[in-house]
XYZ file of C-alpha atoms in Angstrom:
699
model
C -115.699 232.593 178.313
C -112.207 231.418 179.199
C -109.394 230.534 176.880
C -106.134 228.727 177.441
C -104.078 229.314 174.312
C -101.467 226.735 173.535
C -100.659 227.572 169.954
C -97.876 225.249 168.778
C -95.021 227.178 167.236
C -93.202 224.297 165.663
C -93.137 220.613 164.961
C -92.838 218.487 168.040
C -89.765 216.357 168.426
C -90.385 212.632 168.883
C -90.580 212.991 172.658
C -92.700 209.998 173.512
C -95.024 211.719 175.963
C -93.452 211.944 179.424
C -90.456 209.803 178.510
C -87.379 211.481 177.116
C -85.697 209.849 174.207
C -82.785 208.540 176.200
C -81.355 206.631 173.292
C -81.036 208.024 169.804
C -82.072 206.213 166.689
C -78.443 205.616 165.821
C -77.769 203.987 169.180
C -80.917 201.866 168.893
C -79.471 199.618 166.205
C -76.257 199.195 168.142
C -78.140 198.222 171.286
C -80.194 195.775 169.315
C -77.029 194.181 168.009
C -75.648 193.885 171.533
C -78.822 192.402 172.943
C -79.410 190.043 170.042
C -75.949 188.768 169.192
C -73.953 188.849 172.398
C -76.690 187.245 174.425
C -76.011 183.767 173.103
C -72.924 183.653 175.281
C -74.862 184.862 178.350
C -77.681 182.358 178.012
C -75.693 179.266 178.747
C -73.924 180.523 181.883
C -73.934 178.842 185.233
C -76.336 181.424 186.636
C -79.030 180.499 184.162
C -80.442 182.824 181.543
C -78.833 186.238 181.336
C -79.021 189.372 179.219
C -76.530 192.242 179.401
C -74.920 190.386 182.315
C -78.143 190.361 184.336
C -80.020 187.240 185.297
C -83.702 186.935 184.410
C -86.364 184.313 184.935
C -89.104 183.120 182.604
C -92.654 183.166 183.951
C -93.883 179.628 183.379
C -97.314 179.992 184.981
C -98.441 182.664 182.544
C -101.993 182.064 181.190
C -102.125 180.825 177.593
C -104.363 183.722 176.501
C -102.259 186.381 178.213
C -102.154 189.650 176.212
C -100.283 192.846 176.924
C -102.866 194.912 175.020
C -106.051 196.430 176.383
C -107.277 198.144 173.216
C -110.794 199.598 173.016
C -113.087 198.092 170.358
C -112.566 199.006 166.683
C -109.411 200.928 167.559
C -107.847 200.861 164.086
C -110.981 202.203 162.401
C -111.536 204.842 165.091
C -107.931 206.080 164.873
C -108.314 206.552 161.124
C -111.639 208.367 161.560
C -110.227 210.660 164.243
C -107.284 211.373 161.966
C -109.105 212.213 158.727
C -112.390 213.604 160.181
C -114.225 213.110 156.931
C -117.542 213.264 158.813
C -118.506 214.421 162.315
C -118.142 211.729 164.986
C -120.584 211.381 167.890
C -119.139 209.716 171.007
C -119.814 209.633 174.687
C -117.440 211.592 176.874
C -116.026 208.368 178.342
C -115.378 206.924 174.878
C -113.626 210.139 173.806
C -111.261 209.974 176.776
C -110.630 206.307 175.978
C -109.750 206.806 172.306
C -107.886 210.110 172.486
C -104.646 208.701 174.067
C -104.212 206.651 170.874
C -104.321 209.784 168.657
C -102.618 212.339 170.892
C -99.528 212.002 168.700
C -101.653 213.527 165.917
C -103.532 216.268 167.783
C -102.332 218.863 170.240
C -104.749 220.892 172.336
C -104.767 224.619 171.572
C -107.505 226.227 173.647
C -110.805 225.703 175.428
C -113.889 227.920 175.251
C -117.094 227.836 177.251
C -120.532 229.286 176.539
C -123.769 229.243 178.512
C -126.787 229.354 176.160
C -130.165 228.860 177.831
C -128.806 228.030 181.308
C -126.488 225.269 180.146
C -122.725 225.141 179.739
C -121.176 223.994 176.462
C -117.428 223.416 176.364
C -115.505 223.414 173.083
C -111.911 222.232 172.791
C -109.765 223.087 169.766
C -106.879 220.907 168.593
C -104.229 221.437 165.918
C -102.080 218.940 164.086
C -98.687 218.527 165.721
C -96.991 219.418 162.447
C -98.598 222.832 162.417
C -96.253 225.794 162.203
C -97.241 229.274 163.259
C -94.783 230.798 160.780
C -92.225 229.153 158.539
C -88.895 230.856 159.274
C -85.709 229.994 157.521
C -83.015 228.510 159.734
C -79.742 230.456 159.818
C -76.970 228.607 161.687
C -74.941 230.680 164.099
C -71.187 230.916 163.478
C -69.062 228.447 165.411
C -66.675 230.108 167.894
C -63.024 229.802 167.074
C -61.437 226.694 168.483
C -64.710 224.773 168.857
C -66.045 222.031 166.679
C -69.468 222.470 165.121
C -72.147 220.184 166.530
C -73.757 217.634 164.299
C -77.448 218.353 164.103
C -80.112 216.547 162.208
C -81.959 218.992 159.978
C -85.675 218.887 160.482
C -87.732 218.467 157.349
C -89.703 221.522 156.287
C -93.246 220.239 156.591
C -96.355 221.805 158.007
C -100.018 220.896 158.364
C -102.977 223.260 158.806
C -105.526 220.651 159.899
C -107.501 221.527 163.045
C -110.169 219.727 165.071
C -112.842 220.815 167.532
C -114.615 218.775 170.186
C -117.985 220.093 171.378
C -119.086 218.628 174.701
C -122.878 218.564 174.602
C -125.200 218.274 177.600
C -125.855 214.661 178.482
C -122.224 213.392 178.509
C -121.835 213.292 174.738
C -119.416 215.060 172.442
C -119.158 215.808 168.728
C -115.750 215.678 167.004
C -115.425 217.494 163.683
C -113.108 219.672 161.673
C -112.542 223.234 162.819
C -111.585 224.328 159.289
C -113.448 224.297 156.006
C -113.993 221.055 154.155
C -111.033 221.356 151.754
C -108.186 221.483 154.287
C -106.689 218.048 154.911
C -103.572 216.614 156.506
C -100.387 217.054 154.508
C -99.277 213.594 155.677
C -100.763 210.200 156.442
C -101.280 208.433 159.749
C -98.242 206.184 159.285
C -95.945 209.181 159.028
C -97.070 210.687 162.315
C -96.905 207.236 163.964
C -93.300 206.971 162.829
C -92.493 210.459 164.096
C -94.094 210.291 167.529
C -95.527 207.477 169.640
C -98.972 207.898 171.138
C -99.728 207.612 174.830
C -101.853 204.487 174.396
C -99.094 202.319 172.927
C -96.556 203.681 175.405
C -98.876 202.925 178.329
C -99.128 199.351 177.079
C -95.371 198.969 177.355
C -95.306 200.910 180.638
C -97.724 198.485 182.294
C -95.478 195.547 181.456
C -92.369 197.423 182.550
C -93.959 198.066 185.954
C -94.346 194.284 186.322
C -90.534 193.936 186.081
C -90.538 192.416 182.608
C -87.346 192.999 180.643
C -87.569 195.357 177.609
C -86.669 192.694 175.061
C -89.432 190.435 176.349
C -91.984 193.281 176.316
C -91.022 194.193 172.781
C -91.253 190.542 171.662
C -94.586 189.986 173.415
C -96.131 193.075 171.817
C -95.146 191.874 168.352
C -96.667 188.469 169.061
C -99.993 190.228 168.328
C -99.227 192.295 165.209
C -102.857 193.213 164.474
C -103.295 194.787 167.887
C -99.870 196.391 167.575
C -100.781 198.064 164.300
C -104.240 199.070 165.564
C -102.698 200.840 168.572
C -100.241 202.783 166.378
C -97.107 200.767 167.206
C -96.148 199.857 163.655
C -92.885 201.813 163.886
C -92.163 201.241 167.569
C -88.543 200.440 168.436
C -86.707 198.696 171.232
C -85.406 202.033 172.490
C -88.995 203.176 173.096
C -89.531 200.267 175.502
C -86.212 200.926 177.245
C -87.132 204.573 177.704
C -90.436 203.560 179.264
C -88.727 201.218 181.730
C -86.009 203.717 182.595
C -88.188 205.752 184.971
C -89.418 202.610 186.770
C -85.901 201.195 186.976
C -84.615 204.251 188.861
C -86.602 203.210 191.924
C -86.145 199.444 191.558
C -82.421 198.842 191.103
C -82.352 195.536 192.967
C -85.514 194.037 191.452
C -84.845 191.062 189.235
C -86.208 191.111 185.697
C -88.349 188.417 184.202
C -89.488 187.354 180.734
C -92.766 186.240 179.281
C -93.492 182.576 178.750
C -91.969 181.333 175.497
C -89.451 184.157 175.213
C -85.955 183.384 173.991
C -83.314 185.746 172.791
C -83.197 183.971 169.447
C -86.913 184.575 168.864
C -86.748 188.302 169.544
C -87.139 190.646 166.591
C -83.728 191.399 165.117
C -84.712 193.647 162.209
C -85.859 197.187 163.056
C -89.181 198.272 161.515
C -89.152 199.898 158.105
C -89.174 203.693 158.173
C -92.503 205.391 157.407
C -93.059 206.794 153.925
C -92.187 210.504 153.682
C -95.044 212.982 153.183
C -95.363 215.582 150.470
C -92.316 217.905 150.473
C -94.396 221.075 150.851
C -97.975 221.627 151.961
C -99.821 222.952 148.927
C -102.877 225.208 149.051
C -106.046 223.094 149.177
C -107.659 222.473 145.825
C -111.103 224.035 145.717
C -113.721 221.587 144.405
C -115.480 222.365 141.184
C -118.676 224.329 141.538
C -120.383 226.979 139.476
C -117.007 228.472 138.586
C -115.181 225.186 138.120
C -111.608 224.892 139.359
C -110.693 228.175 141.030
C -106.958 227.599 141.359
C -104.927 227.698 138.146
C -102.207 225.138 137.580
C -98.756 226.535 136.809
C -96.333 223.855 135.630
C -93.105 225.794 136.099
C -92.714 227.697 139.351
C -88.951 227.621 139.834
C -88.371 231.365 139.643
C -91.574 232.345 141.424
C -92.003 232.857 145.178
C -93.437 230.143 147.367
C -97.200 229.986 147.741
C -98.607 230.432 151.207
C -100.962 227.595 152.068
C -103.765 230.002 153.070
C -103.729 232.028 149.808
C -107.130 232.071 148.099
C -107.980 232.277 144.406
C -111.130 233.949 143.093
C -111.425 234.041 139.273
C -112.225 237.232 137.410
C -115.210 235.762 135.597
C -116.902 235.175 138.966
C -116.756 238.829 140.023
C -119.132 240.411 137.528
C -122.368 239.874 139.431
C -120.916 241.644 142.506
C -119.986 244.890 140.746
C -123.330 246.719 141.271
C -123.113 246.075 145.019
C -119.482 246.913 145.842
C -118.129 250.455 146.356
C -117.434 252.474 143.243
C -114.082 254.302 143.588
C -115.236 256.949 141.105
C -117.974 258.103 143.498
C -115.803 258.243 146.619
C -115.087 261.983 146.271
C -118.779 262.929 146.156
C -119.952 260.812 149.074
C -120.548 262.270 152.518
C -120.470 258.936 154.372
C -118.779 255.574 153.728
C -120.289 252.900 151.541
C -121.533 250.250 153.990
C -121.983 246.627 152.889
C -123.507 243.976 155.143
C -122.281 240.478 154.343
C -122.677 237.231 156.251
C -123.436 233.534 155.810
C -126.665 232.139 157.197
C -128.598 228.911 157.478
C -132.122 228.504 156.166
C -133.506 229.463 159.584
C -131.451 232.704 159.646
C -128.806 231.402 162.084
C -125.126 232.264 161.789
C -123.901 229.668 164.321
C -125.225 226.570 166.009
C -124.335 227.660 169.546
C -123.501 231.161 170.836
C -119.778 231.684 171.105
C -118.854 228.660 168.968
C -117.541 229.275 165.409
C -119.517 227.316 162.835
C -118.517 226.605 159.232
C -121.610 227.407 157.159
C -120.700 227.942 153.516
C -118.232 226.311 151.151
C -114.766 227.320 149.957
C -116.078 229.283 146.967
C -117.953 231.744 149.153
C -114.916 232.016 151.423
C -112.853 233.151 148.436
C -115.676 235.552 147.493
C -115.581 237.031 151.008
C -111.876 237.788 150.679
C -112.522 239.390 147.300
C -115.135 241.624 148.936
C -112.570 242.507 151.599
C -110.199 243.643 148.875
C -112.873 246.067 147.588
C -113.447 247.768 150.973
C -111.301 250.009 153.127
C -112.307 248.445 156.439
C -113.762 245.257 157.959
C -116.092 245.748 160.924
C -116.983 243.083 163.497
C -118.379 243.058 167.024
C -116.456 242.210 170.158
C -118.261 238.868 170.612
C -117.058 237.725 167.189
C -113.535 238.953 167.921
C -113.401 236.997 171.195
C -115.011 233.778 169.951
C -113.346 233.474 166.520
C -110.023 235.301 167.032
C -110.121 236.288 163.329
C -107.148 237.596 161.353
C -109.357 240.153 159.525
C -107.074 240.477 156.536
C -107.371 239.743 152.833
C -105.660 236.559 151.692
C -106.677 236.893 148.071
C -103.880 236.235 145.592
C -102.276 239.336 144.138
C -101.955 240.216 140.474
C -99.094 237.758 139.971
C -101.109 234.947 141.528
C -99.016 234.555 144.665
C -99.303 235.740 148.222
C -101.852 238.183 149.556
C -102.463 241.864 148.998
C -99.730 244.314 149.908
C -99.965 246.012 153.295
C -101.183 249.335 151.934
C -104.090 247.617 150.161
C -105.179 245.544 153.153
C -108.471 246.579 154.796
C -108.420 248.148 158.257
C -110.022 245.943 160.948
C -112.646 247.756 163.064
C -113.798 246.108 166.317
C -116.846 247.496 168.151
C -116.044 247.064 171.845
C -117.959 249.635 173.963
C -116.765 248.308 177.343
C -113.207 247.269 176.301
C -113.882 243.549 176.854
C -111.374 242.388 174.227
C -108.083 241.284 175.766
C -105.247 242.755 173.700
C -102.157 240.541 173.576
C -99.454 239.911 170.946
C -100.688 236.359 170.251
C -103.959 237.579 168.722
C -104.240 236.576 165.086
C -104.989 240.117 163.991
C -101.856 241.452 165.736
C -99.663 238.569 164.561
C -100.865 239.187 161.013
C -100.022 242.881 161.392
C -96.560 242.127 162.771
C -95.873 239.851 159.773
C -96.891 242.601 157.356
C -99.868 240.631 155.989
C -102.537 242.919 157.418
C -103.231 246.059 159.403
C -103.697 246.432 163.129
C -107.266 247.039 164.326
C -109.040 250.164 165.454
C -111.075 249.359 168.548
C -114.163 251.551 169.043
C -114.964 252.083 172.726
C -117.505 254.146 174.649
C -116.744 256.903 177.182
C -115.845 255.465 180.555
C -114.306 252.244 179.176
C -111.470 251.002 181.398
C -108.446 250.792 179.093
C -105.470 248.897 180.446
C -102.165 250.710 179.813
C -100.553 247.498 178.550
C -103.398 246.989 176.065
C -103.039 250.565 174.818
C -99.280 250.263 174.375
C -99.545 246.832 172.734
C -102.156 248.047 170.277
C -100.157 251.167 169.402
C -96.964 249.152 168.988
C -98.633 247.154 166.218
C -100.140 250.232 164.542
C -103.629 250.080 166.055
C -105.646 252.658 167.975
C -108.539 253.042 170.382
C -111.338 255.255 169.015
C -113.736 256.707 171.587
C -117.256 257.517 170.374
C -119.120 259.830 172.726
C -122.621 258.927 171.539
C -123.293 255.806 173.574
C -126.772 255.397 175.071
C -127.492 251.756 176.065
C -131.196 252.508 176.656
C -131.574 253.679 173.041
C -129.740 250.903 171.240
C -126.126 251.381 172.315
C -123.614 252.947 169.916
C -124.558 255.719 167.526
C -123.808 254.047 164.227
C -124.173 257.216 162.230
C -121.552 258.825 164.443
C -119.247 255.816 164.054
C -119.454 255.916 160.273
C -118.896 259.674 160.251
C -115.759 259.312 162.363
C -114.449 256.560 160.094
C -115.192 258.682 157.048
C -113.170 261.585 158.492
C -110.328 259.125 159.150
C -110.190 258.227 155.448
C -112.371 255.096 155.477
C -114.536 255.417 152.355
C -116.111 251.936 152.484
C -116.890 249.516 155.313
C -117.656 245.807 155.086
C -119.659 244.612 158.113
C -119.161 240.868 158.697
C -120.774 240.278 162.089
C -121.716 239.182 164.521
C -125.400 238.689 165.092
C -125.927 241.712 167.346
C -124.138 244.121 165.005
C -125.962 242.878 161.896
C -129.361 242.915 163.597
C -128.822 246.471 164.842
C -127.817 247.763 161.408
C -130.811 246.064 159.762
C -133.286 247.991 161.918
C -135.721 250.291 160.131
C -134.369 253.611 161.370
C -130.823 252.702 160.269
C -131.653 251.506 156.763
C -130.455 254.823 155.296
C -126.915 253.990 156.465
C -126.691 250.702 154.523
C -125.940 250.568 150.810
C -125.692 246.867 149.950
C -126.509 243.493 151.444
C -124.662 240.331 150.318
C -126.007 237.226 152.017
C -124.821 233.631 151.546
C -127.492 231.029 152.305
C -126.517 227.418 152.999
C -129.014 224.527 152.774
C -128.986 223.657 156.461
C -130.940 224.260 159.654
C -129.193 225.112 162.939
C -132.167 225.183 165.295
C -133.382 227.590 167.933
C -130.182 227.440 169.987
C -128.225 229.208 167.241
C -127.484 232.915 166.907
C -130.132 234.628 164.766
C -129.741 237.672 162.540
C -133.065 239.511 162.572
C -133.899 243.172 163.296
C -136.432 244.317 165.837
C -139.940 244.915 164.386
C -140.929 248.450 163.412
C -144.416 249.979 163.303
C -145.938 253.088 161.789
C -148.004 255.639 163.697
C -151.111 253.581 163.067
C -149.589 250.486 164.715
C -149.133 248.505 161.536
C -145.806 246.660 161.000
C -143.287 247.998 158.528
C -140.797 245.969 156.512
C -137.396 246.737 155.079
C -137.186 245.401 151.549
C -134.277 245.027 149.164
C -134.294 246.264 145.615
C -132.209 245.280 142.586
C -132.014 241.776 144.015
C -129.925 239.108 142.329
C -129.561 235.431 143.248
C -126.339 233.662 142.276
C -125.591 229.954 142.890
C -122.163 229.449 144.432
C -120.312 226.171 144.807
C -122.163 222.913 145.183
C -125.132 223.996 147.297
C -124.819 227.643 148.435
C -126.738 230.612 147.065
C -125.602 234.253 147.267
C -128.246 236.967 147.392
C -127.256 240.568 146.607
C -129.436 243.644 146.926
C -129.595 247.332 147.689
C -131.249 248.690 150.781
C -134.660 250.315 150.165
C -137.265 251.646 152.602
C -140.822 252.459 151.556
C -143.938 252.970 153.638
C -146.721 250.560 152.587
C -149.673 252.021 150.722
C -153.226 251.046 151.620
C -154.712 248.498 149.294
C -157.786 249.273 147.172
C -158.563 245.625 146.527
C -156.544 245.296 143.318
C -153.147 243.706 142.826
C -150.408 246.282 142.091
C -149.734 244.903 138.623
C -153.404 245.145 137.598
C -153.631 248.639 139.046
C -150.577 249.846 137.091
C -151.953 248.279 133.901
C -155.317 250.000 134.335
C -153.603 253.355 134.814
C -151.557 252.879 131.671
C -154.639 251.881 129.568
C -156.154 254.596 127.266
C -159.184 256.361 128.819
C -162.717 255.551 127.583
C -165.974 257.534 128.001
C -169.406 256.214 129.081
C -172.595 256.190 127.014
C -173.937 259.312 128.743
C -170.940 261.344 127.655
C -169.417 261.687 131.135
C -165.710 261.037 131.794
C -164.788 257.907 133.737
C -165.164 258.235 137.464
C -161.987 258.248 139.542
C -163.782 256.710 142.520
C -165.652 253.464 142.018
C -165.832 250.081 143.622
C -163.466 247.483 142.204
C -166.309 245.115 141.328
C -168.295 247.811 139.511
C -166.633 248.907 136.237
C -167.318 252.477 135.055
C -170.145 252.854 132.493
C -169.196 253.264 128.877
C -170.107 256.408 126.908
C -169.340 257.602 123.382
C -166.438 259.996 123.132
C -168.514 262.568 121.208
C -170.759 263.429 124.149
C -169.400 265.613 126.943
C -171.477 266.105 130.092
C -170.546 267.579 133.461
C -169.743 265.014 136.167
C -172.756 264.016 138.316
C -172.786 264.767 142.039
C -171.236 262.099 144.254
C -173.560 259.251 145.127
C -174.016 258.679 148.845
C -172.528 255.424 150.118
C -174.639 252.663 151.673
C -174.767 252.685 155.478
C -172.399 249.714 155.793
C -169.674 251.599 153.816
C -169.980 254.954 155.529
C -167.052 255.952 157.786
C -167.806 256.693 161.449
C -168.273 260.355 162.371
C -165.117 262.159 163.420
C -164.455 265.520 164.967
C -161.028 265.884 163.321
C -160.540 267.980 160.163
C -160.325 266.134 156.850
C -156.957 264.562 156.054
C -154.911 265.292 152.962
C -153.767 262.111 151.142
C -150.076 262.191 150.229
C -148.661 259.028 148.608
C -151.116 256.794 150.459
C -150.843 258.569 153.846
C -152.820 261.237 155.597
C -151.466 264.439 157.058
C -150.652 262.720 160.343
C -148.266 260.304 158.682
C -150.495 257.211 159.240
C -151.719 255.099 156.293
C -155.310 255.371 155.146
C -157.546 253.424 157.525
C -159.844 251.729 154.978
C -159.020 249.320 152.170
C -161.868 250.904 150.098
C -161.133 254.510 149.046
C -163.699 256.951 150.410
C -164.422 260.175 148.469
C -163.556 263.228 150.522
C -164.140 266.878 149.743
C -161.060 268.714 148.518
C -159.154 270.742 151.097
C -159.304 274.519 150.851
C -156.617 275.963 148.638
C -155.944 278.808 151.015
C -154.765 276.607 153.881
C -153.391 273.237 152.682
C -152.307 270.789 155.348
C -148.497 270.471 155.648
C -146.971 267.108 154.602
C -144.454 265.462 156.922
C -141.007 264.399 155.734
C -141.810 260.733 156.241
C -144.700 260.957 153.775
C -142.373 261.555 150.850
C -141.650 257.847 150.468
C -144.451 256.072 148.617
C -144.748 252.314 148.958
C -144.252 250.141 145.909
C -145.081 246.841 147.569
C -148.496 245.176 147.900
C -150.210 245.180 151.267
């Protein structure tokens, strides 16, 4: 997997692609006045038609249907779709490369990732809006030296946009364009605003092609506006004469002596004299996205007067108090922290209906809605640490902090209440650099630096060690690492974290970490499971969360079941399942359902007509005979079984039944209970430790 980070730190200036803005907006009007008003005198000279003192010729043999545009089909509609990304867009790779130059003033490429699932390569490109800011810093002008005049600078408007886009290149020369954020984040501006701020490559190439044919800028500008529908579709609504001059400037440097020409029908009086109207300004400040109404209704309160209150960060999340009650039995209890000998471990993740957490390995996939995202950050606030695997850390580059609003409703949690990120990286594969989100968040004071758990023999780069320590992080080396037996010793990891003051751990992924912790022999380490299920299918190519099967000594499969399970609808379509971890060996069935069996045991005893007590061993289809309670007779000797029900002869000693298992730890071999003579009291068979757990689930 390779990444090429190009995180934009600020808003791009209107540098129209490769062409510098040679003329400012203030000079543009003056140049227009010169070219439009003073040219009347030049036109009637003896040399013929002139502009700015230069002679030009009109092309008379130009075809009647000549057009300067070469727009792809449905360009206006496609530009709007690629801007808003309301729904995923499926295009061929050639079509994507054709349309993208007309929206590259909106999107800027950030990074590229590659994954190879099932012997095929999938490339994913991530783009961010050009108005995105990494961090909003206040501008403090430097003092002007004595004797010098202060420069006049145009103050840039404080605007930012958090919209991101991803392009997944599928096998077969197709690609899927969709949002890389959740469904509630939208642009803080419209398409006209970005078109007025920066010109796209497509419209500039249109002018560049005409400039290379030695057409004069005024003629190119006039000819483009002769087709206003195509001009607007290509994003040239706010194009100016200076943009065309800047395009021709580079060509003119190598063609000083070439004479300029004009399109057929061009006159200086017919050229556009009025500059285009400025684009409408966007919202003054990007507000946090409004969460749609779901089970909990509107999650973000409306405060009418916020003059004296601090500014709201756009990524701050709101999770109402009335939505937290159902989670209380499954989150750590601070009152029990002093009596615990290991941390409270909670497994939480979002999954599709086919138990997938992503569509393609190594590609982040938005599964659940905004309500469950706010719930996840609330769960982070209730734990001391967040644990993820190295694959998740590399693919997602997560911040691993809590962005839940504080008690006053603004900002995130204070630094001392932020959870500690834990990254499981046995071979030190994670590249530590200051541009990581988790380190940038730590440097801004909005989170803590991570602890990276490595195995003995991991090659730690000195720069990585110093960078991690400079931000407050550490490398933790766990000696118990045996790849042949499942890798890291999770019990040892949790014990080390507990000694370091971590009383609760929230495990968020990825698929390998969750599947390992859900295995049967590690169920005693897990306290709670909180799973969000979305109504979607990802297919077999996705990453699955499923533990390896476990079997008892008799070869029968065992299952890990949850107890105290609760299902809670969340948002428009998601469901959250909460439960406690529970492990019970299955009991052999005697032919009756567990509920009927418990009811029969709770029923009052009755005696048969012969005065004998009810037999404890009978076939399910043969009820015990009734007897009056006044008669008491000794129990009859056991009746021999028919040949088809007799067990095969065995040379082993008789087994002692303990909670549905024999003395060897294996479940009873027959579904029909077989009477066995009682074991001698002088030498009872010892019961293993694993036989102390009796199954409460039907076979």
